[in-house]
CSV table of C-alpha atoms in Angstrom, one decimal:
chain,number,residue,atom,x,y,z
A,293,UNK,CA,0.3,-0.2,-0.1
A,294,UNK,CA,3.1,2.4,0.8
A,295,UNK,CA,4.8,1.6,-2.6
A,296,UNK,CA,1.7,2.4,-4.5
A,297,UNK,CA,0.6,5.7,-2.4
A,298,UNK,CA,4.2,6.8,-3.5
A,299,UNK,CA,4.4,5.5,-7.0
A,300,UNK,CA,1.4,4.3,-8.3
A,301,UNK,CA,0.5,0.4,-9.4
A,302,UNK,CA,1.1,-1.0,-12.9
A,303,UNK,CA,-1.3,-2.0,-15.5
A,304,UNK,CA,-3.2,-4.8,-14.8
A,305,UNK,CA,-4.3,-6.8,-11.4
A,306,UNK,CA,-3.4,-9.6,-8.8
A,307,UNK,CA,-5.5,-12.6,-9.1
A,308,UNK,CA,-6.0,-15.9,-7.2
A,309,UNK,CA,-6.7,-18.9,-8.7
A,310,UNK,CA,-8.9,-21.8,-7.4
A,311,UNK,CA,-5.2,-23.7,-6.1
A,312,UNK,CA,-3.9,-20.9,-4.1
A,313,UNK,CA,-2.0,-19.4,-7.0
A,314,UNK,CA,-1.7,-15.2,-6.6
A,315,UNK,CA,-1.8,-14.1,-10.8
A,316,UNK,CA,-0.4,-11.0,-12.6
A,317,UNK,CA,-2.8,-10.2,-15.3
A,318,UNK,CA,-1.6,-6.8,-17.8
A,319,UNK,CA,-4.4,-5.1,-17.9
A,320,UNK,CA,-6.8,-5.8,-15.7
A,321,UNK,CA,-6.8,-2.1,-14.4
A,322,UNK,CA,-5.1,0.7,-15.2
A,323,UNK,CA,-2.1,2.2,-13.8
A,324,UNK,CA,-2.3,4.6,-11.0
A,325,UNK,CA,0.1,7.9,-10.4
A,326,UNK,CA,1.5,8.4,-6.4
A,327,UNK,CA,3.3,11.4,-4.9
A,328,UNK,CA,6.2,10.6,-6.9
A,329,UNK,CA,5.7,8.6,-10.2
A,330,UNK,CA,3.3,6.5,-12.0
A,331,UNK,CA,2.7,3.0,-13.2
A,332,UNK,CA,5.1,1.5,-9.8
A,333,UNK,CA,7.7,3.8,-11.0
A,334,UNK,CA,9.4,7.3,-10.3
A,335,UNK,CA,8.5,9.5,-12.7
A,336,UNK,CA,9.8,14.1,-12.5
A,337,UNK,CA,6.4,15.5,-13.5
A,338,UNK,CA,4.9,13.1,-10.0
A,339,UNK,CA,7.7,14.4,-7.6
A,340,UNK,CA,7.5,18.7,-9.3
A,341,UNK,CA,3.9,18.8,-8.2
A,342,UNK,CA,4.4,16.5,-4.7
A,343,UNK,CA,7.0,18.7,-3.9
A,344,UNK,CA,5.2,22.3,-5.3
A,345,UNK,CA,2.4,21.4,-2.9
A,346,UNK,CA,4.3,20.4,0.0
A,347,UNK,CA,6.7,23.9,-0.3
A,348,UNK,CA,3.4,25.6,-1.0
A,349,UNK,CA,1.8,24.1,2.5
A,350,UNK,CA,4.9,24.6,4.4
A,351,UNK,CA,5.4,28.4,3.2
A,352,UNK,CA,1.9,29.0,4.7
A,353,UNK,CA,2.7,27.9,8.0
A,354,UNK,CA,6.0,29.6,7.6
A,355,UNK,CA,4.7,32.9,7.3
A,356,UNK,CA,1.8,32.5,9.8
A,357,UNK,CA,4.2,31.6,12.6
A,358,UNK,CA,6.6,34.7,11.1
A,359,UNK,CA,3.4,36.6,11.1
A,360,UNK,CA,2.0,35.8,14.7
A,361,UNK,CA,5.7,35.3,16.4
A,362,UNK,CA,5.9,39.1,15.2
A,363,UNK,CA,2.3,40.5,16.6
A,364,UNK,CA,3.0,38.3,19.8
A,365,UNK,CA,6.0,40.6,20.0
A,366,UNK,CA,4.2,43.2,19.4
A,367,UNK,CA,1.5,42.5,22.3
A,368,UNK,CA,4.5,41.9,24.6
A,369,UNK,CA,5.9,45.5,24.3
A,370,UNK,CA,2.0,46.7,24.7
A,371,UNK,CA,2.2,45.4,28.0
A,372,UNK,CA,5.1,45.8,29.3
A,373,UNK,CA,4.3,49.6,28.2
A,374,UNK,CA,0.8,48.9,30.2
A,375,UNK,CA,3.1,48.0,33.2
A,376,UNK,CA,5.4,51.2,33.2
A,377,UNK,CA,2.1,53.5,32.8
A,378,UNK,CA,1.0,52.4,36.1
A,379,UNK,CA,4.2,52.2,37.7
A,380,UNK,CA,4.0,55.5,36.5
A,381,UNK,CA,0.9,56.5,38.0
A,382,UNK,CA,2.0,55.3,41.2
A,383,UNK,CA,4.9,57.5,40.8
A,384,UNK,CA,2.9,60.7,39.9
A,385,UNK,CA,0.8,60.5,43.1
A,386,UNK,CA,3.8,59.3,45.9
A,387,UNK,CA,6.0,62.0,44.2
A,388,UNK,CA,2.7,64.3,44.9
A,389,UNK,CA,2.2,63.5,48.3
A,390,UNK,CA,6.1,63.9,49.6
A,391,UNK,CA,5.8,67.5,47.6
A,392,UNK,CA,3.2,67.7,49.7
A,393,UNK,CA,4.4,66.5,52.6
A,394,UNK,CA,7.8,68.9,52.3
A,395,UNK,CA,5.3,71.9,51.1
A,396,UNK,CA,3.5,71.4,54.9
A,397,UNK,CA,7.1,71.4,56.7
A,398,UNK,CA,7.6,74.4,55.6
A,399,UNK,CA,4.7,76.0,55.7
A,400,UNK,CA,5.1,75.0,59.3
A,401,UNK,CA,8.1,76.8,59.8
A,402,UNK,CA,6.8,79.6,58.3
A,403,UNK,CA,4.4,80.0,60.3
A,404,UNK,CA,6.4,79.1,63.5
A,405,UNK,CA,8.7,82.0,62.8
A,406,UNK,CA,5.9,84.2,61.8
A,407,UNK,CA,4.6,84.1,65.4
A,408,UNK,CA,8.0,84.6,67.0
A,409,UNK,CA,8.1,87.7,65.3
A,410,UNK,CA,4.4,88.7,66.4
A,411,UNK,CA,5.7,87.2,70.0
A,412,UNK,CA,8.5,89.8,70.2
A,413,UNK,CA,6.4,92.3,68.1
A,414,UNK,CA,4.1,92.3,71.3
A,415,UNK,CA,1.4,91.7,68.7
A,416,UNK,CA,-1.4,89.3,69.8
A,417,UNK,CA,-1.9,87.3,67.2
A,418,UNK,CA,-5.8,86.0,68.4
A,419,UNK,CA,-7.4,89.5,67.4
A,420,UNK,CA,-7.7,91.1,65.1
A,421,UNK,CA,-5.3,91.5,62.0
A,422,UNK,CA,-2.6,89.7,62.7
A,423,UNK,CA,-5.0,86.9,63.0
A,424,UNK,CA,-6.5,87.5,60.0
A,425,UNK,CA,-3.4,87.1,58.4
A,426,UNK,CA,-2.2,83.8,60.1
A,427,UNK,CA,-5.8,82.5,58.6
A,428,UNK,CA,-5.0,83.8,55.1
A,429,UNK,CA,-1.6,82.1,55.4
A,430,UNK,CA,-3.0,78.7,56.7
A,431,UNK,CA,-6.4,79.0,54.0
A,432,UNK,CA,-3.6,79.9,50.8
A,433,UNK,CA,-1.1,76.9,52.5
A,434,UNK,CA,-3.8,74.1,52.3
A,435,UNK,CA,-5.0,75.1,49.1
A,436,UNK,CA,-1.8,74.8,47.9
A,437,UNK,CA,-1.1,71.4,49.7
A,438,UNK,CA,-4.2,70.5,47.4
A,439,UNK,CA,-3.3,71.7,44.2
A,440,UNK,CA,0.0,69.8,45.0
A,441,UNK,CA,-2.0,66.4,45.1
A,442,UNK,CA,-3.9,67.4,42.5
A,443,UNK,CA,-1.7,67.6,40.5
A,444,UNK,CA,-0.3,64.4,41.3
A,445,UNK,CA,-3.2,63.1,40.6
A,446,UNK,CA,-3.8,64.4,36.9
A,447,UNK,CA,-0.2,63.0,36.1
A,448,UNK,CA,-1.5,59.3,37.8
A,449,UNK,CA,-4.6,59.8,35.5
A,450,UNK,CA,-2.8,60.2,32.4
A,451,UNK,CA,-0.3,57.2,32.7
A,452,UNK,CA,-3.3,55.1,33.8
A,453,UNK,CA,-5.1,56.1,31.1
A,454,UNK,CA,-2.3,55.4,28.6
A,455,UNK,CA,-1.8,52.5,30.6
A,456,UNK,CA,-4.8,51.4,29.6
A,457,UNK,CA,-5.2,51.8,26.0
A,458,UNK,CA,-1.8,49.8,25.9
A,459,UNK,CA,-3.7,46.7,27.4
A,460,UNK,CA,-6.5,47.1,24.9
A,461,UNK,CA,-3.6,47.5,22.9
A,462,UNK,CA,-1.8,44.0,23.6
A,463,UNK,CA,-4.9,42.3,23.8
A,464,UNK,CA,-5.9,43.0,20.0
A,465,UNK,CA,-2.1,41.8,18.6
A,466,UNK,CA,-2.6,38.6,20.7
A,467,UNK,CA,-5.6,38.1,19.1
A,468,UNK,CA,-4.3,38.5,16.0
A,469,UNK,CA,-1.7,36.6,16.7
A,470,UNK,CA,-4.1,33.7,17.5
A,471,UNK,CA,-5.9,34.6,13.7
A,472,UNK,CA,-2.5,34.3,12.0
A,473,UNK,CA,-1.4,31.2,13.4
A,474,UNK,CA,-4.9,29.9,12.6
A,475,UNK,CA,-4.8,31.1,8.9
A,476,UNK,CA,-1.9,29.9,8.5
A,477,UNK,CA,-2.8,26.2,8.8
A,478,UNK,CA,-6.1,27.1,6.9
A,479,UNK,CA,-4.3,28.1,4.4
A,480,UNK,CA,-1.6,25.4,3.8
A,481,UNK,CA,-4.5,23.2,3.7
A,482,UNK,CA,-5.9,24.8,1.0
A,483,UNK,CA,-2.6,24.4,-0.8
A,484,UNK,CA,-2.4,20.7,-0.2
A,485,UNK,CA,-6.3,20.4,-1.5
A,486,UNK,CA,-5.2,22.5,-4.7
A,487,UNK,CA,-2.2,21.1,-4.9
A,488,UNK,CA,-3.9,17.4,-4.9
A,489,UNK,CA,-6.4,18.3,-6.8
A,490,UNK,CA,-4.0,19.4,-9.5
A,491,UNK,CA,-2.3,16.3,-9.2
A,492,UNK,CA,-5.5,14.3,-9.7
A,493,UNK,CA,-6.7,16.2,-12.8
A,494,UNK,CA,-3.0,16.1,-14.5
A,495,UNK,CA,-2.1,12.7,-13.4
A,496,UNK,CA,-4.7,10.7,-12.6
A,497,UNK,CA,-5.9,9.7,-8.7
A,498,UNK,CA,-3.9,8.6,-6.1
A,499,UNK,CA,-4.1,4.6,-6.0
A,500,UNK,CA,-6.1,4.0,-8.7
A,501,UNK,CA,-8.0,6.4,-11.6
């Protein structure tokens, strides 16, 4: 069976007599074509036809694998960028909190110095204008602290938004990589089918006409 698949069979057929003797009768059946020959003998035409079909199928698989690998690489890069974006978001928040704490410390130092100056000048800061000045300073400091924290939140939001977009892109590239791989198998199957049909039309069917 294997030899017939590879090189076909000769015209004729084998039959067993009543005495149990196998005899070959030429012309009893038409010669068949195999993958690499016809009528039991090697043939260049059949061989080239088979190799062309195999080459086309392998080319489809290789091309699909290359495309899938490239898309997967893009997906990995997008995933890396997503993680970087998330890290940048956390860094922006931490930096804003640190800057706000530094600012608070500076404000406390300034207000403490201010109290000392008022005390040396015998100014009572719990009444009238000195109190209003101190309240205004505290309010301004609080507003500035909130502005610092808000700036950090804005940067963090931008970084997270970018990270989310990178995540969507990574998922899209992974999906395309999967489709490219599937498409390569489909194309390889189509190539084999077309090659087999062309081989049949030109040389006759495998294992028989």
